[in-house]
Short mmCIF file of C-alpha atoms in Angstrom, two decimals:
data_model
loop_
_atom_site.label_atom_id
_atom_site.label_comp_id
_atom_site.label_asym_id
_atom_site.label_seq_id
_atom_site.Cartn_x
_atom_site.Cartn_y
_atom_site.Cartn_z
CA GLN A 1 -10.41 34.78 -66.45
CA GLN A 2 -9.22 38.29 -67.30
CA LYS A 3 -6.09 39.37 -65.45
CA VAL A 4 -5.21 43.06 -65.43
CA GLN A 5 -1.93 44.25 -63.97
CA GLN A 6 -0.56 47.74 -63.54
CA SER A 7 2.94 49.07 -63.14
CA PRO A 8 4.46 50.72 -61.29
CA GLU A 9 2.55 50.39 -58.01
CA SER A 10 3.53 53.92 -57.06
CA LEU A 11 5.35 56.80 -58.65
CA ILE A 12 6.70 60.15 -57.55
CA VAL A 13 7.47 62.70 -60.27
CA PRO A 14 8.37 66.39 -60.13
CA GLU A 15 5.92 68.99 -61.37
CA GLY A 16 6.27 69.48 -65.12
CA ALA A 17 7.61 65.99 -65.81
CA MET A 18 6.13 63.35 -68.12
CA THR A 19 4.38 60.50 -66.29
CA SER A 20 3.91 57.06 -67.88
CA LEU A 21 1.61 54.41 -66.44
CA ASN A 22 1.31 50.87 -67.79
CA CYS A 23 -1.40 48.25 -67.92
CA THR A 24 -1.30 44.68 -69.23
CA PHE A 25 -4.29 42.41 -69.75
CA SER A 26 -4.72 38.74 -70.55
CA ASP A 27 -7.96 38.44 -72.57
CA SER A 28 -7.21 39.03 -76.24
CA ALA A 29 -10.96 39.45 -76.91
CA SER A 30 -10.99 42.66 -74.84
CA GLN A 31 -12.41 45.67 -76.63
CA TYR A 32 -12.74 48.49 -74.10
CA PHE A 33 -9.65 49.96 -72.50
CA ALA A 34 -9.86 52.89 -70.15
CA TRP A 35 -8.09 54.84 -67.45
CA TYR A 36 -9.91 56.06 -64.37
CA ARG A 37 -8.60 58.44 -61.75
CA GLN A 38 -9.56 58.25 -58.08
CA HIS A 39 -8.70 61.02 -55.66
CA SER A 40 -8.48 60.03 -52.02
CA GLY A 41 -11.91 59.34 -50.52
CA LYS A 42 -13.69 59.97 -53.81
CA ALA A 43 -15.30 57.89 -56.52
CA PRO A 44 -13.29 56.88 -59.60
CA LYS A 45 -13.88 59.04 -62.64
CA ALA A 46 -13.17 58.06 -66.23
CA LEU A 47 -10.27 59.91 -67.82
CA MET A 48 -9.98 58.40 -71.27
CA SER A 49 -10.91 55.29 -73.17
CA ILE A 50 -9.88 53.68 -76.44
CA PHE A 51 -11.23 50.86 -78.55
CA SER A 52 -8.77 50.42 -81.40
CA ASN A 53 -5.01 50.16 -81.67
CA GLY A 54 -3.09 53.39 -81.69
CA GLU A 55 -3.03 56.60 -79.74
CA LYS A 56 -5.58 59.08 -78.54
CA GLU A 57 -4.72 62.47 -77.08
CA GLU A 58 -6.89 64.70 -74.95
CA GLY A 59 -5.13 67.76 -73.59
CA ARG A 60 -2.15 66.65 -71.48
CA PHE A 61 -3.25 63.01 -71.51
CA THR A 62 -2.41 60.38 -74.14
CA ILE A 63 -3.58 56.79 -74.16
CA HIS A 64 -1.72 54.25 -76.26
CA LEU A 65 -3.04 50.76 -77.05
CA ASN A 66 -1.21 47.78 -78.51
CA LYS A 67 -3.62 44.86 -78.59
CA ALA A 68 -1.06 42.41 -79.96
CA SER A 69 1.14 43.08 -76.93
CA LEU A 70 -1.85 43.02 -74.57
CA HIS A 71 -0.69 46.39 -73.28
CA PHE A 72 -1.92 49.93 -72.99
CA SER A 73 -0.55 52.98 -71.30
CA LEU A 74 -1.37 56.47 -70.10
CA HIS A 75 1.04 59.35 -70.51
CA ILE A 76 0.60 62.64 -68.69
CA ARG A 77 2.51 65.56 -70.12
CA ASP A 78 3.51 68.48 -67.83
CA SER A 79 2.33 66.64 -64.69
CA GLN A 80 0.68 68.85 -62.07
CA PRO A 81 0.24 68.37 -58.30
CA SER A 82 -3.51 68.12 -58.94
CA ASP A 83 -2.80 64.96 -60.98
CA SER A 84 -1.79 63.22 -57.75
CA ALA A 85 -4.26 60.34 -57.32
CA LEU A 86 -4.78 56.60 -57.71
CA TYR A 87 -4.92 55.68 -61.41
CA LEU A 88 -6.89 52.58 -62.34
CA CYS A 89 -6.79 50.91 -65.71
CA ALA A 90 -9.94 49.10 -66.79
CA VAL A 91 -10.52 46.42 -69.43
CA SER A 92 -13.64 44.77 -70.75
CA ARG A 93 -14.97 42.75 -73.65
CA ALA A 94 -17.70 45.43 -73.71
CA GLY A 95 -21.32 44.70 -74.52
CA GLY A 96 -22.26 44.19 -70.89
CA TYR A 97 -19.29 42.06 -69.89
CA LYS A 98 -17.78 42.98 -66.57
CA VAL A 99 -15.09 45.62 -66.41
CA VAL A 100 -11.95 44.41 -64.66
CA PHE A 101 -9.82 47.01 -62.93
CA GLY A 102 -6.11 46.84 -62.24
CA SER A 103 -4.81 47.26 -58.72
CA GLY A 104 -3.84 50.87 -59.40
CA THR A 105 -0.80 53.12 -59.60
CA ARG A 106 -0.54 55.74 -56.90
CA LEU A 107 0.90 58.90 -58.45
CA LEU A 108 2.36 61.77 -56.45
CA VAL A 109 3.43 64.89 -58.31
CA SER A 110 5.70 66.99 -56.13
CA PRO A 111 5.63 70.78 -56.50
CA GLY B 1 -22.46 65.69 -65.96
CA PRO B 2 -24.53 62.60 -65.19
CA LYS B 3 -24.55 61.62 -61.54
CA VAL B 4 -24.97 58.37 -59.67
CA LEU B 5 -26.26 58.72 -56.12
CA GLN B 6 -25.72 56.28 -53.26
CA ILE B 7 -27.59 56.10 -49.99
CA PRO B 8 -26.46 56.00 -47.23
CA SER B 9 -22.95 57.41 -47.35
CA HIS B 10 -22.02 55.57 -44.16
CA GLN B 11 -23.53 52.57 -42.43
CA ILE B 12 -22.42 50.94 -39.21
CA ILE B 13 -24.03 47.64 -38.26
CA ASP B 14 -23.44 44.65 -36.04
CA MET B 15 -22.20 41.40 -37.54
CA GLY B 16 -25.07 39.14 -38.54
CA GLN B 17 -27.49 41.95 -39.30
CA MET B 18 -28.89 42.68 -42.73
CA VAL B 19 -27.93 45.76 -44.69
CA THR B 20 -29.26 47.24 -47.92
CA LEU B 21 -27.15 49.64 -49.96
CA ASN B 22 -29.04 51.83 -52.40
CA CYS B 23 -27.96 53.23 -55.72
CA ASP B 24 -29.76 55.67 -57.98
CA PRO B 25 -28.05 55.21 -61.37
CA VAL B 26 -27.97 57.61 -64.30
CA SER B 27 -31.51 57.70 -65.62
CA ASN B 28 -31.05 56.31 -69.16
CA HIS B 29 -28.33 53.81 -68.31
CA LEU B 30 -28.88 50.13 -68.90
CA TYR B 31 -26.06 48.34 -67.07
CA PHE B 32 -25.45 48.51 -63.35
CA TYR B 33 -22.50 47.38 -61.28
CA TRP B 34 -21.39 46.96 -57.69
CA TYR B 35 -17.73 47.10 -56.67
CA LYS B 36 -16.00 46.62 -53.33
CA GLN B 37 -12.95 48.61 -52.31
CA ILE B 38 -11.08 48.17 -49.06
CA LEU B 39 -9.51 51.49 -48.10
CA GLY B 40 -7.06 52.65 -50.77
CA GLN B 41 -6.83 49.22 -52.35
CA GLN B 42 -8.01 47.63 -55.57
CA MET B 43 -11.49 48.20 -56.94
CA GLU B 44 -12.96 44.68 -57.04
CA PHE B 45 -15.89 43.71 -59.23
CA LEU B 46 -18.82 42.12 -57.43
CA VAL B 47 -21.69 41.88 -59.90
CA ASN B 48 -23.24 43.41 -62.98
CA PHE B 49 -26.94 43.61 -63.80
CA TYR B 50 -28.88 44.18 -67.00
CA ASN B 51 -32.52 43.91 -67.95
CA GLY B 52 -33.51 42.71 -64.52
CA LYS B 53 -30.91 39.95 -64.33
CA VAL B 54 -27.46 39.31 -62.95
CA MET B 55 -25.07 38.91 -65.87
CA GLU B 56 -21.84 38.07 -64.11
CA LYS B 57 -20.72 37.81 -60.53
CA SER B 58 -17.32 37.34 -58.95
CA LYS B 59 -16.17 34.99 -56.20
CA LEU B 60 -16.58 37.93 -53.79
CA PHE B 61 -20.32 37.92 -54.46
CA LYS B 62 -21.13 35.42 -51.74
CA ASP B 63 -24.44 33.62 -51.26
CA GLN B 64 -25.29 36.21 -48.61
CA PHE B 65 -25.32 38.92 -51.31
CA SER B 66 -28.24 39.75 -53.58
CA VAL B 67 -29.08 42.53 -56.01
CA GLU B 68 -32.29 43.81 -57.52
CA ARG B 69 -33.82 46.84 -59.20
CA PRO B 70 -37.58 46.54 -58.80
CA ASP B 71 -39.49 48.56 -61.42
CA GLY B 72 -36.73 51.04 -62.22
CA SER B 73 -36.29 52.20 -58.67
CA TYR B 74 -33.06 51.98 -56.71
CA PHE B 75 -30.51 49.35 -57.69
CA THR B 76 -29.83 47.65 -54.38
CA LEU B 77 -27.18 45.42 -52.86
CA LYS B 78 -28.40 43.43 -49.89
CA ILE B 79 -26.09 41.54 -47.55
CA GLN B 80 -27.76 39.09 -45.19
CA PRO B 81 -26.18 38.21 -42.83
CA THR B 82 -23.19 40.53 -42.74
CA ALA B 83 -19.70 39.42 -41.71
CA LEU B 84 -16.67 41.36 -40.45
CA GLU B 85 -14.91 40.97 -43.80
CA ASP B 86 -17.75 42.82 -45.52
CA SER B 87 -16.42 46.10 -44.10
CA ALA B 88 -15.39 48.19 -47.11
CA VAL B 89 -16.54 50.98 -49.38
CA TYR B 90 -19.11 49.78 -51.88
CA PHE B 91 -19.32 51.67 -55.15
CA CYS B 92 -22.22 51.51 -57.53
CA ALA B 93 -21.66 52.32 -61.21
CA SER B 94 -23.83 52.52 -64.29
CA SER B 95 -23.20 52.67 -68.01
CA LEU B 96 -25.25 52.94 -71.17
CA GLU B 97 -23.25 50.64 -73.51
CA LEU B 98 -25.41 51.41 -76.48
CA GLY B 99 -23.88 53.17 -79.44
CA GLY B 100 -20.39 54.60 -79.63
CA PRO B 101 -17.32 53.85 -77.48
CA SER B 102 -18.02 56.72 -75.09
CA SER B 103 -21.18 54.93 -73.97
CA TYR B 104 -19.08 52.27 -72.23
CA GLU B 105 -17.82 54.78 -69.68
CA GLN B 106 -18.84 53.80 -66.18
CA TYR B 107 -20.20 56.53 -63.93
CA PHE B 108 -19.50 55.86 -60.28
CA GLY B 109 -21.45 56.93 -57.25
CA PRO B 110 -19.63 58.41 -54.23
CA GLY B 111 -19.68 55.08 -52.39
CA THR B 112 -21.19 53.74 -49.18
CA ARG B 113 -18.73 53.10 -46.38
CA LEU B 114 -19.92 49.97 -44.57
CA THR B 115 -18.52 49.11 -41.16
CA VAL B 116 -19.45 45.75 -39.66
CA LEU B 117 -18.71 45.48 -35.94
#
């Protein structure tokens, strides 16, 4: 049974800082790794996903995956108040297998 | 971008009644999901559905729950009878999962807030 855990549970960073969010998973057969962002009262929306070991950068966001360590992370450069939200990591074996979400990290970026 | 619609946005019902939550997924998507989220808490997987069949369901998907998508219409979640602990926001999601990695992205609807009294 896939277990997905996120850390920290919550985080407050000043505007302009680097934010790092972590996610660990238990199923070594997992193939799809993603971060979703959910603003209060809204639906989650996919931010970035990765399939293979390494890094992927899109704008201010970087996702890093280390399958051997069963760990992936999201880094937000130059954090903005608009980045304040609940961040959910998601893991799946893909190919129609269920996607398991972590419990979330609540990020607050203070102006 | 692609949108998933959910109807209704809010539903208030008495315990023991039946409720049907409706989802209009992205038109060319093949996989459909229901999730349950109690206010501000974890997004919890309920069930996924492909080619007219349930593929996986979690322990939260009780016997009182059922899903269907008759003839490409709405993807529905029915709860009969409802219980107090069913109060939550229910999110529907769909994905294509055919082709490249980007096809695994799940598109979420805005959610249906269900209140069971």
